[in-house]
Coordinates of C-alpha atoms in Angstrom, one line a residue:
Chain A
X1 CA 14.7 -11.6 7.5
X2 CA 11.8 -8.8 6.3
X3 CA 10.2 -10.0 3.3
X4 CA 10.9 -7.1 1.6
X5 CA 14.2 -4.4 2.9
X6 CA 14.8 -1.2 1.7
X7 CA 17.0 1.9 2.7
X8 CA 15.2 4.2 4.8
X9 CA 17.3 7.1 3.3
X10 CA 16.2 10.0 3.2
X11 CA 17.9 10.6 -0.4
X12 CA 19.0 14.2 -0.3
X13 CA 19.7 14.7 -3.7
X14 CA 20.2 18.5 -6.4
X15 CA 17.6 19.1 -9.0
X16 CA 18.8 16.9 -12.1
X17 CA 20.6 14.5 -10.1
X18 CA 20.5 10.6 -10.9
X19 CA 19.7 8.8 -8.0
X20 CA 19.0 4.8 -7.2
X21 CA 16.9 2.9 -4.9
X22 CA 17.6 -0.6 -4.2
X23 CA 15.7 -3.1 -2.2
X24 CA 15.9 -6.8 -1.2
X25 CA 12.7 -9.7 -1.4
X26 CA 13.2 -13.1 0.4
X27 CA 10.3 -15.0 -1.4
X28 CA 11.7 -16.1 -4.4
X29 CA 8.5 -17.2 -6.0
X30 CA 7.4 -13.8 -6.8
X31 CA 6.4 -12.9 -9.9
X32 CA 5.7 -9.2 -10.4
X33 CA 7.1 -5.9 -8.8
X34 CA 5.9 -2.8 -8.3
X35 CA 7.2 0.3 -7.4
X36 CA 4.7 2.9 -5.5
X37 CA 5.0 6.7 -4.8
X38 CA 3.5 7.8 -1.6
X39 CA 3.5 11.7 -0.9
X40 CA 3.6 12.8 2.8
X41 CA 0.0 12.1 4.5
X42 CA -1.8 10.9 1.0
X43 CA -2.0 7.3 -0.5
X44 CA 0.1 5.1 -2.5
X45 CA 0.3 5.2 -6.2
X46 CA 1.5 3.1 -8.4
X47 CA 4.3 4.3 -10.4
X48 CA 5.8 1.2 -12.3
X49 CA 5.0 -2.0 -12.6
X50 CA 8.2 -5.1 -13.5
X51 CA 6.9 -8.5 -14.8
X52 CA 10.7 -9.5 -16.5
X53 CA 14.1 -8.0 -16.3
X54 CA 13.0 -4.3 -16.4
X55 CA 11.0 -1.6 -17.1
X56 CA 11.7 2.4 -18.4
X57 CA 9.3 5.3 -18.7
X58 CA 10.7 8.3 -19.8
X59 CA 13.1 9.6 -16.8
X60 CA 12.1 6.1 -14.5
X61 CA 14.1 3.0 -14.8
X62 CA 13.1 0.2 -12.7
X63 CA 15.3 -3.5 -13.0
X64 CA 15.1 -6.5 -11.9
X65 CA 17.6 -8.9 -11.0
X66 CA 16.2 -12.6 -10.0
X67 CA 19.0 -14.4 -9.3
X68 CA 19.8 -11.9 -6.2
X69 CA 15.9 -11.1 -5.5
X70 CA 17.0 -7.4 -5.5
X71 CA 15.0 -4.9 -7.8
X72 CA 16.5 -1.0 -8.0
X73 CA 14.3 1.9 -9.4
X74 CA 16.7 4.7 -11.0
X75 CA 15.3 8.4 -11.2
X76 CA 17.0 10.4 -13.8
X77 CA 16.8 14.4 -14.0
X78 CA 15.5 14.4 -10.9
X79 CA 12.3 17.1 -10.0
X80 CA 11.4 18.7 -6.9
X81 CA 7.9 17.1 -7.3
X82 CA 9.8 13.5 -7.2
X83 CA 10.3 14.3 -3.8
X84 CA 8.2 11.6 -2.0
X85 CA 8.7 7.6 -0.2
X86 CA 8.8 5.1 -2.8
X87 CA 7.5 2.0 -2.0
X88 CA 8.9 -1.3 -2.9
X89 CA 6.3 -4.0 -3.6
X90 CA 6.9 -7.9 -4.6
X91 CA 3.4 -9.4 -5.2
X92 CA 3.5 -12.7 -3.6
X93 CA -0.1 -13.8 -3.5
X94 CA -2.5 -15.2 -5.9
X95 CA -4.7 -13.0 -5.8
X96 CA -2.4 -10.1 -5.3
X97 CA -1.9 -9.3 -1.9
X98 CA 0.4 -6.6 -1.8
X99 CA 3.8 -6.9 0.7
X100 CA 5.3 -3.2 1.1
X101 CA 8.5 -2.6 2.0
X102 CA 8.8 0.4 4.5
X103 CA 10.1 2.9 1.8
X104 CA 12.8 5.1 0.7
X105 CA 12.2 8.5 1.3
X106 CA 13.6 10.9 -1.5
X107 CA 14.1 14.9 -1.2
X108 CA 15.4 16.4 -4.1
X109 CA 16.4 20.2 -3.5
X110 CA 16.9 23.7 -5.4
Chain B
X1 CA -14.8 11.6 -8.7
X2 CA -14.6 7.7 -9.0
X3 CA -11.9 6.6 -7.3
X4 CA -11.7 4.7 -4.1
X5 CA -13.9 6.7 -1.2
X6 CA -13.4 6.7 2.6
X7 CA -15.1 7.6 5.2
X8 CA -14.1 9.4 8.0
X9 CA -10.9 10.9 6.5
X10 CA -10.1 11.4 10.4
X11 CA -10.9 9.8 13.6
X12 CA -10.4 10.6 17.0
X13 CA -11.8 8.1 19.6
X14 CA -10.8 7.4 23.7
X15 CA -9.6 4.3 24.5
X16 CA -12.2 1.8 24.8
X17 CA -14.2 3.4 22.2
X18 CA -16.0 1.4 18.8
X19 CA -15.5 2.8 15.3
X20 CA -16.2 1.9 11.8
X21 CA -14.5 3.1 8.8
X22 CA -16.4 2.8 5.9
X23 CA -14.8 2.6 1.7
X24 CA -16.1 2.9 -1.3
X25 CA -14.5 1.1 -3.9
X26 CA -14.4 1.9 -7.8
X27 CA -17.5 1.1 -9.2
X28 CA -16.7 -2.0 -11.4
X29 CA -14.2 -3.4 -8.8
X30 CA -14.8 -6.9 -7.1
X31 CA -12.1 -7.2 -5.1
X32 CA -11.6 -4.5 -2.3
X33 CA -8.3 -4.8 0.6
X34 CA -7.7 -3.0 3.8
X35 CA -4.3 -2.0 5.2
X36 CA -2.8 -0.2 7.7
X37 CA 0.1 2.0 7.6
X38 CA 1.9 3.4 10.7
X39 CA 4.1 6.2 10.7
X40 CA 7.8 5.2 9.0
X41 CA 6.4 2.0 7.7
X42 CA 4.6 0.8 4.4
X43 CA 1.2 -0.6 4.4
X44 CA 0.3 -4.0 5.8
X45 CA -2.4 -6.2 4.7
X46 CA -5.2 -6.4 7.2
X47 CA -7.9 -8.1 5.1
X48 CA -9.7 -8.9 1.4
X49 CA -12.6 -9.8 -0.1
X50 CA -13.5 -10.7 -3.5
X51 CA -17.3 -9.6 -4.1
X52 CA -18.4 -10.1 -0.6
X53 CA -16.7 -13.3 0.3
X54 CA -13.3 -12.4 2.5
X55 CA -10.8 -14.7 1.8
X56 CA -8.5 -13.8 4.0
X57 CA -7.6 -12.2 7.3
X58 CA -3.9 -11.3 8.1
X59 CA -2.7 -12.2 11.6
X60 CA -2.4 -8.5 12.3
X61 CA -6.5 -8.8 12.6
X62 CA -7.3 -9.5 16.0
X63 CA -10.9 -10.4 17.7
X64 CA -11.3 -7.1 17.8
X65 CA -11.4 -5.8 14.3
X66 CA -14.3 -7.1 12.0
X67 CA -14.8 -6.1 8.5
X68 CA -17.8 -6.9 6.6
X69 CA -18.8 -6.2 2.3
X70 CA -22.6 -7.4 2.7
X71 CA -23.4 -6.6 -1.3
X72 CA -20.0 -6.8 -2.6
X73 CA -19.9 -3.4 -3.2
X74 CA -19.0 -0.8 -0.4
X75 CA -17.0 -2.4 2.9
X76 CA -16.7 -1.0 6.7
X77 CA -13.9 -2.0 9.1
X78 CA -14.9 -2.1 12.6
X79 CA -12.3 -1.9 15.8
X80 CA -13.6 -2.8 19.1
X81 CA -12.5 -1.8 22.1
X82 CA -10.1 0.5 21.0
X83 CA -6.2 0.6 21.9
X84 CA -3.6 3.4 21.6
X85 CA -1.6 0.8 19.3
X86 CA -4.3 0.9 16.7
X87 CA -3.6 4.4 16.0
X88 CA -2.7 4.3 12.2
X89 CA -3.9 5.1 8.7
X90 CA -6.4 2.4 7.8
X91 CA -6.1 2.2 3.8
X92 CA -8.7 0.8 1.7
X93 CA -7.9 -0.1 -2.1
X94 CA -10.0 -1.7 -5.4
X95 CA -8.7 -3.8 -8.1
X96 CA -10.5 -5.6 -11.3
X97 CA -9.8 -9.3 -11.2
X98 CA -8.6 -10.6 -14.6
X99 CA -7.7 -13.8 -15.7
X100 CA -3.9 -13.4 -15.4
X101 CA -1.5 -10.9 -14.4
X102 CA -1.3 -8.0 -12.0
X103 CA -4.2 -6.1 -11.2
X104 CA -3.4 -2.8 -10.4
X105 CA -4.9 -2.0 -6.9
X106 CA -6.4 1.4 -6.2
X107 CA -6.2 3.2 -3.0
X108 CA -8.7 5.4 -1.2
X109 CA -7.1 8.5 0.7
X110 CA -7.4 6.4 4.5
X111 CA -8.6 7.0 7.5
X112 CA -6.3 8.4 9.9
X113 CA -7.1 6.8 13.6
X114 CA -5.9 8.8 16.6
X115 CA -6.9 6.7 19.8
X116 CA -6.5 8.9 23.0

């Protein structure tokens, strides 16, 4: 099993549209999440950061769910410059080495 | 601008070939990773150092790749002997070690590696 799964997509989705990424972890002793925006051809960025259950800024909802090592990231009123692959990132090192997952890629159309 | 630096943004090189990539982390950062990302994947670790000490080395890193922070401030990555399989990006990013807790890590804009 990959340390860390998520769907490939792509996520076609409307301007305003709701739309949720999930992904999967397999080393239960991590700690923190993250959630990274990567833009075609550029570098990562971080966009949200989980250290409990959860985390919301303003239209980005990220949750996490322990007990089934799954975390989901939930984009409301969705933009077409949230068109991007968002990168799903359990830090499982000490001195945080960062395991990517291979991304969801998200279009959001006119 | 003083976020993360690399250098060549591109790289084009025959089989066989050396290169170095060189980054330049944020100023105040001590600890500086490489990864590389290949096309429909996310990044993998490669390698990190904290100051000029590297602590660790993935598996990915074979004989052939050596990377080196003399002064614990700038890093290069050398490939020897270049393959076609080490055409990727090669992604360098910064953090600020605290006591406890995440440290967000920075990244540099890569170095895209073609090998012919």
């Amino acid at each position: 099993r990959k340390e860390v799964e998520q769907d490939p997509g792509p996520f076609n989705v409307p301007e305003g549209a709701t739309v949720a990424f999930n992904c999967t972890y397999s080393n239960s002793a991590s700690q923190s999440f993250f959630w990274y925006r990567q833009d075609c051809r550029k570098e990562p960025k971080l966009l949200m950061s989980v250290y409990s259950s959860g985390n919301e800024d303003g239209r980005f909802t990220a949750q996490l769910n322990r007990a089934s090592q799954y975390i989901s990231l939930l984009i409301r009123d969705s933009k077409l410059s949230d068109s991007a692959t968002y990168l799903c990132v359990p830090n499982s090192g000490g001195y945080n080495k960062l395991i990517f997952g291979a991304g969801t890629r998200l279009a959001v159309h006119p | 601008d003083t976020g993360v630096s690399q250098n060549p943004r591109h790289k084009i090189t025959k089989r066989g070939q050396n290169v170095t990539f060189r980054c330049d982390p944020i100023s105040e950062h001590n600890r500086l990773y490489w990864y590389r990302q290949t096309l429909g994947q996310g990044p993998e670790f490669l390698t990190y150092f904290q100051n000029e000490a590297q602590l660790e080395k993935s598996r990915l890193l074979s004989d052939r790749f050596s990377a080196e922070r003399p002064k614990g401030s700038f890093s290069t990555l050398e490939i020897q002997r270049t393959e076609q399989g080490d055409s990727a990006m090669y992604l360098c990013a910064s953090s600020l070690s605290l006591a406890s807790s995440y440290n967000e890590q920075f990244f540099g804009p890569g170095t895209r590696l073609t090998v012919l």
